[in-house]
XYZ file of C-alpha atoms in Angstrom:
716
model
C 19.617 53.939 -51.110
C 16.491 54.595 -53.123
C 14.474 51.357 -53.254
C 17.594 49.333 -52.403
C 19.735 50.976 -54.088
C 22.455 51.988 -51.790
C 24.865 54.265 -53.045
C 28.135 54.646 -50.834
C 31.309 56.658 -50.880
C 34.742 54.389 -49.905
C 34.224 55.030 -45.948
C 36.149 56.578 -43.336
C 37.461 54.716 -40.453
C 38.236 57.363 -38.154
C 36.036 58.315 -35.208
C 36.861 61.946 -35.252
C 34.460 64.931 -36.409
C 33.488 65.416 -39.684
C 35.679 67.998 -40.775
C 38.921 65.911 -39.536
C 37.633 63.272 -41.735
C 37.493 65.558 -44.867
C 40.744 66.370 -43.912
C 41.881 63.105 -43.517
C 40.346 62.108 -46.938
C 42.221 64.421 -48.561
C 45.918 64.086 -46.495
C 45.306 60.446 -47.893
C 44.769 61.252 -51.239
C 47.562 63.987 -51.986
C 50.345 62.391 -49.863
C 49.784 58.831 -51.339
C 48.123 57.099 -48.463
C 51.047 55.461 -46.931
C 49.785 55.823 -43.592
C 46.503 57.412 -42.689
C 47.976 60.689 -40.849
C 45.921 61.583 -37.625
C 43.108 59.231 -37.861
C 42.332 57.021 -35.023
C 39.797 54.317 -33.912
C 37.815 56.775 -31.527
C 35.446 54.951 -30.267
C 35.920 51.653 -31.839
C 38.534 49.540 -29.665
C 37.063 46.291 -30.778
C 38.415 46.663 -34.263
C 41.945 47.403 -35.103
C 40.969 50.319 -37.656
C 43.062 50.976 -40.906
C 43.711 54.306 -39.316
C 46.108 52.655 -36.556
C 47.803 50.433 -39.499
C 50.598 51.186 -41.353
C 50.309 49.620 -44.983
C 53.634 48.513 -45.815
C 55.865 48.989 -48.989
C 56.944 45.811 -50.665
C 60.059 45.073 -52.738
C 58.817 43.198 -55.502
C 61.962 41.212 -55.848
C 61.793 40.293 -51.979
C 58.330 39.530 -52.315
C 58.645 37.386 -55.109
C 61.592 35.061 -53.217
C 59.157 34.613 -50.304
C 56.213 32.320 -49.922
C 53.602 32.346 -52.970
C 50.906 34.428 -50.495
C 51.510 36.805 -48.259
C 48.527 38.132 -46.494
C 46.637 41.159 -47.442
C 46.873 43.749 -50.475
C 50.649 44.903 -50.770
C 51.519 48.746 -51.002
C 52.428 48.126 -54.925
C 48.724 47.229 -55.346
C 47.711 50.067 -53.325
C 49.425 52.655 -55.532
C 48.545 51.390 -58.577
C 45.080 51.706 -57.443
C 45.409 54.927 -56.330
C 46.558 55.901 -59.512
C 43.814 54.317 -61.101
C 41.217 55.908 -59.342
C 42.686 59.249 -60.637
C 43.167 58.340 -64.138
C 40.353 60.282 -66.212
C 39.726 62.718 -63.899
C 41.998 65.931 -64.513
C 45.010 65.196 -62.262
C 45.477 67.890 -60.273
C 41.746 69.843 -60.597
C 39.516 69.965 -58.268
C 37.276 66.632 -59.099
C 40.530 64.884 -59.290
C 41.326 65.211 -55.951
C 38.310 64.840 -54.199
C 37.603 61.664 -56.514
C 40.844 60.202 -55.504
C 40.146 61.498 -51.481
C 36.979 59.550 -51.469
C 37.968 56.402 -53.838
C 41.269 56.235 -51.897
C 39.955 56.393 -48.631
C 38.099 53.017 -48.832
C 41.359 51.297 -50.832
C 43.384 51.992 -48.015
C 41.013 50.738 -45.658
C 40.719 47.401 -47.313
C 44.292 47.075 -47.916
C 45.010 48.106 -44.046
C 42.356 45.725 -43.256
C 43.871 42.856 -44.927
C 46.944 43.128 -43.904
C 46.064 42.579 -40.143
C 45.047 39.291 -40.789
C 49.037 38.426 -41.053
C 50.387 35.807 -42.982
C 52.840 32.892 -43.045
C 55.494 33.940 -45.389
C 58.060 33.554 -42.574
C 58.073 30.066 -41.569
C 58.071 29.749 -45.789
C 61.190 31.850 -46.358
C 63.944 29.196 -46.631
C 66.977 31.387 -47.271
C 68.706 32.382 -50.448
C 69.967 28.529 -50.998
C 66.178 27.707 -51.349
C 65.141 30.365 -53.766
C 67.942 28.878 -55.946
C 64.691 27.468 -57.795
C 63.377 30.932 -57.933
C 64.025 33.392 -60.659
C 65.225 36.620 -59.537
C 62.382 37.902 -61.631
C 59.775 35.270 -59.942
C 57.452 38.832 -59.748
C 56.327 37.348 -63.251
C 56.242 33.915 -62.940
C 53.644 33.941 -60.197
C 50.578 31.999 -61.027
C 47.106 30.186 -59.956
C 46.750 26.987 -60.912
C 44.302 23.912 -59.781
C 44.746 20.806 -60.398
C 43.795 19.193 -63.538
C 42.008 16.378 -65.079
C 42.495 15.449 -68.455
C 40.043 14.310 -70.744
C 41.443 10.921 -71.046
C 41.398 10.441 -67.470
C 41.641 6.872 -65.995
C 38.692 7.613 -63.582
C 35.585 5.437 -64.219
C 33.062 7.842 -65.920
C 35.223 10.484 -66.757
C 34.375 12.865 -69.265
C 35.984 12.323 -72.946
C 37.366 15.954 -72.305
C 37.346 17.761 -69.186
C 39.008 21.267 -68.142
C 42.303 21.517 -66.924
C 43.220 23.693 -64.179
C 46.434 25.886 -64.379
C 48.881 25.578 -62.238
C 49.172 27.639 -59.054
C 51.867 29.929 -57.786
C 52.342 33.085 -56.350
C 50.729 35.777 -57.975
C 52.685 37.969 -60.122
C 53.366 41.750 -59.406
C 51.985 42.860 -63.011
C 48.718 40.473 -62.431
C 48.177 41.805 -59.101
C 48.066 45.369 -60.724
C 44.256 46.160 -61.185
C 42.859 45.727 -64.721
C 40.462 48.196 -65.312
C 38.937 46.672 -68.621
C 36.713 49.389 -69.120
C 34.793 49.123 -72.432
C 31.226 50.549 -73.836
C 28.607 49.114 -72.479
C 26.838 45.805 -73.118
C 23.618 43.668 -72.197
C 23.484 40.761 -69.754
C 23.913 37.684 -72.270
C 20.483 35.751 -72.328
C 20.208 33.066 -69.584
C 17.732 30.877 -68.747
C 19.444 30.757 -65.190
C 18.983 34.393 -64.431
C 16.444 37.248 -65.544
C 17.017 40.500 -63.461
C 14.387 42.650 -62.213
C 16.283 44.624 -59.691
C 19.651 45.989 -59.222
C 21.832 47.585 -56.333
C 24.896 49.436 -57.197
C 27.574 49.227 -53.755
C 30.813 50.676 -53.318
C 33.284 48.599 -55.426
C 30.617 45.690 -55.600
C 26.810 45.100 -57.297
C 23.864 43.130 -56.458
C 20.837 41.553 -59.014
C 17.538 40.412 -57.583
C 16.186 37.796 -59.903
C 12.916 37.246 -60.931
C 12.568 34.516 -59.049
C 13.840 35.645 -55.807
C 17.396 34.543 -56.260
C 20.302 37.282 -55.224
C 23.853 37.428 -57.162
C 26.701 39.826 -56.668
C 29.590 40.382 -58.441
C 32.382 42.612 -57.844
C 34.824 43.273 -54.768
C 34.389 40.462 -52.017
C 37.200 41.190 -49.251
C 34.406 41.225 -47.189
C 32.381 38.711 -48.560
C 30.031 41.361 -49.144
C 29.322 39.624 -53.129
C 28.584 36.566 -51.667
C 24.993 36.539 -51.406
C 22.770 33.849 -49.686
C 20.228 31.236 -50.915
C 16.878 31.649 -50.714
C 13.767 33.699 -51.921
C 14.373 37.404 -51.617
C 12.044 40.384 -53.120
C 13.946 43.536 -52.391
C 18.276 44.055 -51.944
C 20.192 46.824 -51.209
C 24.302 46.828 -51.221
C 26.378 48.734 -49.344
C 29.900 49.706 -49.034
C 31.652 46.351 -47.780
C 28.251 44.552 -46.666
C 24.896 43.864 -48.285
C 21.339 42.910 -47.135
C 18.145 42.054 -48.364
C 14.496 41.354 -47.191
C 13.113 37.589 -47.631
C 10.224 36.096 -49.105
C 9.277 36.139 -45.086
C 9.870 39.816 -44.400
C 13.174 39.206 -42.749
C 16.171 41.448 -43.308
C 19.188 39.241 -43.998
C 23.006 40.700 -44.603
C 26.014 39.744 -45.648
C 29.619 41.101 -45.578
C 31.264 43.294 -42.939
C 29.957 43.367 -39.502
C 32.905 45.341 -37.642
C 29.914 47.641 -36.159
C 26.957 45.208 -36.140
C 26.008 46.661 -39.542
C 24.745 43.164 -40.994
C 23.403 41.546 -37.848
C 19.452 43.053 -38.483
C 17.224 42.847 -35.466
C 14.018 40.239 -36.151
C 10.786 41.242 -37.308
C 9.017 41.888 -40.653
C 9.963 44.543 -43.129
C 9.425 45.764 -46.602
C 12.040 47.190 -47.274
C 16.451 47.785 -46.396
C 18.805 50.052 -46.985
C 22.267 50.193 -46.321
C 24.814 52.798 -45.056
C 28.701 52.816 -44.674
C 28.387 50.790 -41.358
C 24.827 50.792 -40.574
C 21.692 49.727 -41.814
C 17.981 50.696 -41.941
C 14.687 48.981 -42.942
C 11.258 50.031 -43.034
C 9.331 47.618 -41.281
C 5.588 46.601 -42.261
C 4.018 49.131 -40.518
C 5.899 51.894 -41.435
C 8.656 52.092 -38.597
C 11.794 52.632 -39.350
C 14.161 50.481 -37.536
C 18.288 51.178 -38.073
C 21.841 49.164 -36.444
C 25.405 48.982 -36.734
C 27.885 51.972 -36.310
C 26.126 55.165 -34.650
C 28.692 57.689 -33.834
C 26.600 60.144 -35.362
C 23.538 59.016 -34.196
C 22.500 57.521 -37.540
C 21.133 54.616 -36.225
C 18.977 56.479 -33.942
C 15.654 56.231 -35.803
C 12.672 58.751 -35.386
C 9.309 57.866 -34.281
C 6.643 58.123 -37.050
C 5.182 56.443 -40.307
C 7.228 56.367 -43.084
C 6.782 55.265 -46.324
C 10.916 54.995 -47.733
C 14.171 54.961 -45.747
C 17.257 55.779 -47.611
C 21.104 55.264 -45.856
C 23.535 57.427 -46.556
C 27.185 57.548 -45.035
C 26.815 58.751 -41.414
C 23.142 59.461 -41.451
C 19.783 58.483 -42.976
C 16.436 60.375 -44.342
C 12.704 58.521 -44.323
C 10.101 59.755 -46.162
C 7.032 60.546 -44.109
C 3.388 58.977 -45.413
C 2.638 62.575 -46.010
C 5.641 63.106 -48.113
C 7.909 65.133 -45.704
C 11.335 63.901 -45.216
C 13.123 63.602 -42.029
C 16.806 63.432 -41.624
C 19.154 62.264 -39.097
C 22.624 61.571 -38.178
C 25.749 63.425 -39.327
C 24.895 67.316 -39.760
C 27.912 68.039 -42.298
C 26.664 69.946 -45.496
C 23.364 70.369 -44.437
C 22.709 66.730 -44.800
C 20.181 66.662 -42.135
C 18.386 69.933 -42.847
C 16.002 68.683 -45.638
C 14.070 71.459 -47.607
C 10.250 71.961 -47.006
C 7.573 70.650 -49.266
C 6.159 67.035 -50.213
C 8.200 64.465 -52.129
C 7.879 61.348 -53.831
C 11.404 59.270 -54.004
C 14.198 59.807 -51.959
C 17.812 58.958 -52.462
C 20.628 59.275 -49.279
C 24.109 59.260 -50.835
C 27.579 59.326 -49.355
C 27.323 63.050 -48.458
C 24.099 64.396 -50.484
C 20.659 63.978 -50.764
C 18.551 63.928 -53.451
C 14.468 63.948 -53.782
C 11.265 63.846 -56.474
C 8.413 66.164 -55.739
C 5.282 65.725 -56.858
C 5.984 66.887 -60.366
C 9.201 65.003 -60.729
C 11.661 67.716 -60.229
C 14.854 66.337 -58.509
C 16.200 68.583 -55.388
C 19.414 67.568 -54.001
C 21.193 69.230 -50.778
C 24.548 68.690 -49.018
C 27.994 68.494 -50.321
C 27.845 70.888 -53.370
C 31.346 70.304 -55.119
C 31.778 67.974 -58.319
C 28.329 69.708 -59.929
C 26.544 66.999 -57.276
C 23.563 69.116 -57.098
C 23.034 70.528 -60.358
C 19.855 68.364 -61.267
C 18.999 68.687 -64.831
C 15.402 70.434 -65.339
C 13.708 67.333 -66.804
C 11.207 65.470 -65.092
C 12.788 62.142 -63.616
C 10.554 58.972 -62.156
C 13.475 57.536 -59.916
C 16.566 58.812 -58.768
C 19.793 57.047 -57.142
C 22.518 58.695 -55.576
C 26.146 58.128 -56.082
C 29.872 58.247 -54.470
C 30.228 61.613 -56.218
C 27.298 61.342 -58.734
C 23.741 60.841 -59.097
C 21.493 59.164 -61.600
C 17.686 59.516 -62.835
C 15.034 57.460 -64.653
C 12.475 60.010 -66.448
C 9.469 58.513 -67.416
C 10.122 57.669 -70.821
C 13.135 55.082 -69.685
C 15.732 57.308 -70.528
C 18.578 57.663 -68.025
C 20.219 60.680 -66.660
C 23.458 61.227 -64.882
C 25.377 64.184 -63.415
C 28.348 64.885 -60.957
C 31.373 63.581 -60.934
C 32.846 61.410 -63.920
C 36.172 60.845 -62.909
C 35.611 57.207 -64.319
C 33.059 57.604 -66.573
C 30.525 57.077 -64.021
C 27.800 59.741 -65.211
C 28.617 58.600 -69.245
C 24.973 57.443 -69.534
C 23.778 54.866 -72.040
C 21.567 55.235 -74.601
C 18.398 53.326 -74.836
C 15.126 52.896 -72.436
C 15.514 51.206 -68.782
C 13.137 50.505 -66.056
C 15.833 50.644 -63.091
C 19.010 52.665 -62.535
C 21.082 52.416 -59.531
C 24.683 54.488 -58.986
C 27.044 53.197 -56.808
C 30.444 54.889 -55.268
C 32.289 55.150 -58.892
C 30.101 53.027 -61.142
C 26.495 52.832 -62.039
C 24.056 50.197 -63.504
C 20.853 49.719 -65.387
C 18.367 47.893 -66.072
C 17.106 47.666 -69.865
C 13.029 47.311 -70.703
C 14.028 43.659 -71.861
C 15.909 43.085 -68.878
C 19.581 43.038 -69.923
C 22.028 44.777 -67.538
C 24.234 47.699 -68.190
C 27.128 49.113 -66.011
C 29.354 51.782 -66.578
C 32.377 53.495 -64.630
C 35.119 51.952 -62.237
C 35.842 48.414 -62.752
C 38.911 48.036 -60.748
C 37.110 45.336 -58.488
C 35.169 44.045 -61.435
C 31.979 45.162 -60.282
C 31.074 46.401 -63.828
C 31.442 42.517 -64.708
C 28.088 41.250 -65.173
C 26.885 37.165 -64.834
C 26.025 35.001 -67.541
C 24.751 31.724 -66.397
C 26.093 28.351 -66.611
C 29.675 27.246 -67.797
C 30.788 23.908 -68.783
C 34.625 24.869 -67.540
C 36.999 27.211 -65.568
C 40.374 27.782 -64.173
C 41.754 29.667 -61.701
C 45.136 31.820 -62.300
C 46.910 34.586 -61.049
C 44.364 36.989 -59.282
C 41.639 36.161 -62.139
C 39.549 33.421 -63.596
C 38.175 32.031 -66.873
C 35.341 30.023 -67.753
C 33.701 28.461 -71.114
C 29.965 29.658 -71.207
C 27.389 26.954 -72.347
C 27.582 28.401 -75.941
C 31.525 27.633 -75.791
C 32.326 31.335 -75.339
C 35.378 32.809 -73.015
C 34.944 34.751 -70.378
C 37.573 35.893 -67.556
C 37.333 38.477 -65.147
C 39.429 39.475 -61.995
C 42.479 41.960 -62.010
C 45.255 40.408 -64.858
C 44.149 43.122 -67.503
C 45.725 40.882 -70.097
C 43.023 38.394 -69.498
C 40.159 40.976 -69.314
C 41.427 42.972 -72.483
C 42.341 40.158 -74.589
C 40.340 37.091 -74.335
C 39.982 35.807 -77.885
C 36.764 35.292 -79.327
C 35.090 31.926 -80.432
C 34.073 28.728 -79.217
C 36.217 26.424 -77.113
C 36.658 23.326 -74.946
C 39.045 23.751 -72.625
C 40.529 26.756 -71.095
C 43.978 27.201 -68.484
C 44.490 30.481 -66.674
C 47.919 31.079 -65.570
C 50.473 33.660 -64.139
C 50.284 36.305 -66.766
C 49.444 34.557 -69.451
C 46.281 32.063 -70.518
C 45.406 29.340 -72.869
C 42.212 27.671 -74.588
C 41.914 24.944 -76.601
C 39.327 24.594 -79.610
C 36.884 21.366 -80.157
C 39.542 20.650 -83.313
C 42.445 20.550 -80.955
C 43.979 24.216 -81.874
C 45.365 26.226 -79.024
C 45.599 29.710 -78.264
C 47.549 31.707 -76.009
C 47.374 35.484 -74.991
C 48.672 37.673 -72.006
C 52.102 38.506 -71.108
C 54.848 36.825 -73.599
C 58.001 37.747 -71.637
C 59.588 33.975 -71.821
C 57.704 32.916 -74.956
C 54.853 31.382 -73.133
C 52.431 32.235 -75.886
C 54.603 30.669 -78.950
C 52.815 27.394 -78.871
C 54.590 24.743 -81.020
C 52.800 23.415 -84.311
C 50.647 20.733 -83.798
C 47.094 19.523 -82.781
C 46.410 19.409 -78.991
C 44.199 17.042 -76.671
C 45.049 19.247 -73.695
C 46.852 22.805 -72.423
C 48.076 24.344 -69.676
C 49.478 27.844 -68.499
C 51.742 27.683 -65.716
C 53.595 30.753 -64.107
C 55.995 31.745 -66.995
C 55.766 28.404 -69.229
C 53.073 26.163 -70.938
C 52.658 22.563 -71.430
C 50.318 20.809 -73.618
C 49.199 17.277 -74.415
C 49.828 16.700 -78.195
C 46.804 14.475 -80.110
C 49.991 11.649 -80.444
C 49.965 11.511 -76.551
C 53.255 13.380 -76.434
C 53.998 16.311 -73.998
C 55.604 19.459 -75.424
C 56.258 22.477 -73.128
C 57.031 26.475 -73.644
C 58.303 29.816 -71.999
C 60.824 29.522 -69.301
C 63.115 26.560 -69.277
C 64.320 27.639 -65.822
C 64.923 24.853 -63.552
C 64.201 22.735 -66.709
C 60.272 23.371 -66.088
C 60.022 23.222 -69.933
C 62.326 20.044 -70.481
C 59.254 17.158 -70.511
C 60.587 13.493 -70.679
C 59.514 11.362 -73.690
C 57.032 8.816 -73.593
C 53.018 9.002 -73.856
C 50.673 10.269 -71.219
C 47.116 11.181 -70.289
C 47.397 14.403 -68.953
C 49.697 17.259 -68.030
C 49.632 20.266 -65.392
C 52.158 23.471 -65.464
C 52.371 24.602 -62.089
C 54.411 28.017 -60.882
C 58.118 26.461 -61.886
C 57.547 22.784 -62.106
C 55.340 20.718 -64.025
C 53.733 17.245 -63.857
C 52.141 14.513 -65.832
C 50.097 11.060 -65.769
C 52.399 8.390 -68.061
C 49.890 6.078 -69.909
C 51.061 3.897 -66.785
C 49.495 6.142 -64.549
C 52.725 7.070 -63.216
C 53.362 10.595 -61.820
C 56.293 12.271 -63.965
C 57.389 15.812 -62.639
C 60.049 17.885 -63.495
C 61.814 21.279 -63.176
C 62.549 23.524 -59.890
C 62.378 20.953 -56.426
C 62.997 23.523 -53.617
C 60.357 21.405 -51.400
C 60.086 18.077 -52.931
C 57.691 19.401 -55.055
C 58.759 16.983 -58.338
C 59.744 13.715 -55.971
C 56.069 11.765 -56.405
C 55.381 8.762 -54.465
C 55.250 5.820 -56.555
C 51.682 5.331 -56.567
C 49.111 4.673 -59.528
C 47.493 8.267 -60.280
C 44.000 8.792 -61.876
C 44.858 12.393 -61.651
C 47.657 15.105 -61.072
C 48.036 18.645 -60.484
C 51.238 20.934 -60.064
C 50.782 24.023 -57.893
C 53.093 26.549 -56.433
C 55.833 24.676 -54.553
C 53.594 21.131 -54.037
C 51.889 18.865 -56.082
C 48.991 16.634 -55.880
C 47.335 13.734 -57.380
C 44.136 11.250 -56.746
C 45.753 7.795 -56.287
C 43.921 4.957 -58.106
C 42.339 3.802 -54.706
C 40.555 7.318 -54.766
C 43.040 8.522 -52.016
C 44.054 12.227 -52.152
C 48.357 12.399 -52.186
C 50.079 15.572 -52.251
C 53.935 16.424 -51.667
C 56.211 18.962 -51.724
C 56.288 22.179 -49.589
C 53.407 21.555 -46.413
C 54.500 24.658 -44.528
C 50.700 25.824 -44.577
C 49.522 22.061 -44.444
C 48.957 22.039 -48.088
C 50.100 18.658 -48.447
C 48.289 17.249 -45.714
C 47.272 13.904 -46.026
C 43.277 13.785 -46.259
C 40.611 10.968 -45.558
C 38.602 9.557 -47.666
C 37.879 9.061 -51.403
C 38.096 11.761 -53.884
C 37.081 11.943 -57.717
C 39.652 14.814 -58.418
C 42.045 17.090 -56.610
C 43.758 20.414 -57.588
C 47.109 22.079 -56.365
C 46.711 25.800 -55.762
C 49.575 28.084 -54.281
C 49.511 26.973 -50.876
C 46.029 25.586 -50.484
C 44.512 22.384 -52.222
C 41.116 21.390 -52.794
C 39.177 18.495 -53.634
C 36.569 17.056 -54.813
C 35.274 13.754 -52.660
C 33.197 11.207 -53.659
C 29.502 12.397 -52.906
C 30.553 15.311 -54.701
C 31.419 17.556 -51.807
C 34.106 19.793 -51.569
C 37.308 19.951 -48.848
C 40.100 22.251 -49.084
C 42.927 22.653 -46.795
C 46.217 24.645 -46.188
C 46.099 28.471 -46.084
C 43.311 29.927 -45.221
C 44.903 33.464 -44.929
C 41.809 34.830 -47.531
C 39.165 32.485 -46.877
C 40.639 30.400 -50.097
C 40.134 27.001 -48.579
C 36.368 28.058 -46.903
C 34.889 25.817 -49.619
C 30.694 26.331 -49.923
C 28.255 23.901 -49.575
C 26.814 21.700 -52.453
C 27.793 18.845 -54.791
C 30.201 19.949 -57.481
C 31.835 18.472 -60.732
C 34.914 20.377 -60.970
C 37.378 22.410 -58.790
C 40.058 24.567 -59.435
C 42.392 26.167 -56.518
C 44.524 29.509 -57.252
C 46.879 31.124 -56.000
C 44.440 33.022 -53.251
C 41.373 32.243 -54.733
C 39.286 29.014 -55.405
C 36.418 28.340 -58.128
C 34.195 25.346 -58.724
C 31.697 24.235 -60.632
C 28.498 23.080 -59.439
C 26.234 20.276 -60.921
C 24.290 22.609 -62.888
C 27.213 24.594 -64.325
C 27.148 27.688 -61.574
C 29.987 28.957 -61.036
C 31.107 29.716 -57.564
C 34.536 31.326 -56.176
C 35.583 32.728 -52.763
C 38.951 33.641 -51.264
C 41.106 36.877 -52.577
C 40.244 37.788 -56.347
C 37.248 36.168 -56.283
C 35.080 38.751 -56.826
C 32.629 37.525 -59.576
C 30.678 34.406 -58.287
C 29.944 33.379 -61.927
C 31.293 33.572 -65.199
C 31.138 37.309 -66.649
C 31.742 39.620 -69.735
C 32.981 43.345 -68.992
C 31.033 46.348 -69.519
C 31.102 49.719 -68.854
C 32.975 53.383 -70.649
C 36.466 54.175 -70.985
C 39.855 53.070 -72.139
């Protein structure tokens, strides 16, 4: 899109004519999208297409009784997303149908692609007897945790207070329901580590270019599109499921989805890149356009000539010649490749419409006329950006003006003066004059969560994460609406994200819990605490007198800790573990897989996960026990500083501060990044770690945000 602000609609994977594609979109929206009717893979034999797959409806109770993470997003989540995308549209109105069709198409594509990866649930099904410890309502018991290191850990050099990881388990049905968490636009908090100079809003993620050339992305990350590379860059472009940037040497680097080669740029020196649905285009230093990736409509067959700008849409591209004439190629539907005559200064190609600015700043749009997308305002504009069903422009005075579809509030322009604007599929972002970032519109994948810089503690929960900023404020992000919308204000020293609830501790020893309270997991006993841990549907804490107390669900005795004096406690999905003053690991609760039968070792730290537990022995050895169907309890070599037990995976920090993860990798949760880290938290399907300098990195499913975030946007 315009100057790297690539705006994309939810993509189609059908290799059919465009009329068939449109019919497929509407069929998905109106019929519920359980299967994509009549769509085939066409000329994409090397990739299993979502249209050829069936997205199954899962029974929540049965799913809760199987392993804690199955591959892909279940149909319940898919239906919640569909309902969410339609909320705020006018129900059966044309805008609602169109919005749902475009929004839903990408959701089904994503869900079906993920479901093709398969899972290991079958091998973990142990029969009705083995599920006795799992409550029939275990869907609400699923939680993601991480191993914890208490403030009084006996490990040499351990800090006086180390943030605990919340225990990991299956992610709850309610937690997997998308938390929209939309609020009024808010600025990017001050941070020495981030100074944004350019924004690009993509399909369901957003990328920003820092003043020093670093790139940070947040939002949907199912294809790695939000996992920006390191290095120095000069321009960025965020697409539907991949992103690209031009680095300081003039090379194009791309990351994310690459099924059509859209993330495999050719060598050369470039000044600008623009990302489309499944293709990308770049402008070389000598003014030539090169495109790569999908080419079913000829969208990658760039014409010869000298150009000053290029912008990629879904299945077409447009470029601005040096003399101001526009040339378009690819999909001819809606007259997209038939631009108006005249001389133009700016250009932005959206999924199904194009907008350009003439020499007087007048916006001229062509293509799909639904939703009022072609009804540009009369006032002159200095910049323009075309999104999924809406368009935003920036006046010469720095005022943002948006028009077109507004089912998610993506056209509700914020007030103030801005220097940059970028319209995404159903959200928009803009950069204020003081470099603060404002985003508004859809937020189902946390694409409106803006990074706030370094943090001092973190925790991975069931489909969401929480972190404590350097100033002690609390930030949570992800799919659990209760975590996003109800995180308390104040200054905190430790946080623990559980299944459908979270708990935090301030510096004076006072704890607070928020979220779902179905089993009393928020009803803290009176007293002062040194440490708190949120489990599946229960919570545990270390009192200031060194005793352990638990509350909430007591199924299988998970909330009945033994007497004694302890150094640390960790609440898991259905069991808990604590480290005694004699450095003995003591566990209680469900014991289906032997997770409460620790070996007779002396430990520095323990962590209770889904159906397994882990600890760092006094010798530095990582030892895990319990469920091992995915290799989550596999013996590891070497010495470790810390360990965290997740749903079906485990992660640890070695003596050299490098990360090592093992176990289930269905969602990429053990693909740890390089670097040195001081804390790690293994969740159910994702993992988060705290770098040496306080930077937070997450990977795997539900890891959309790569730094702590605040929630921005319009809505309820």
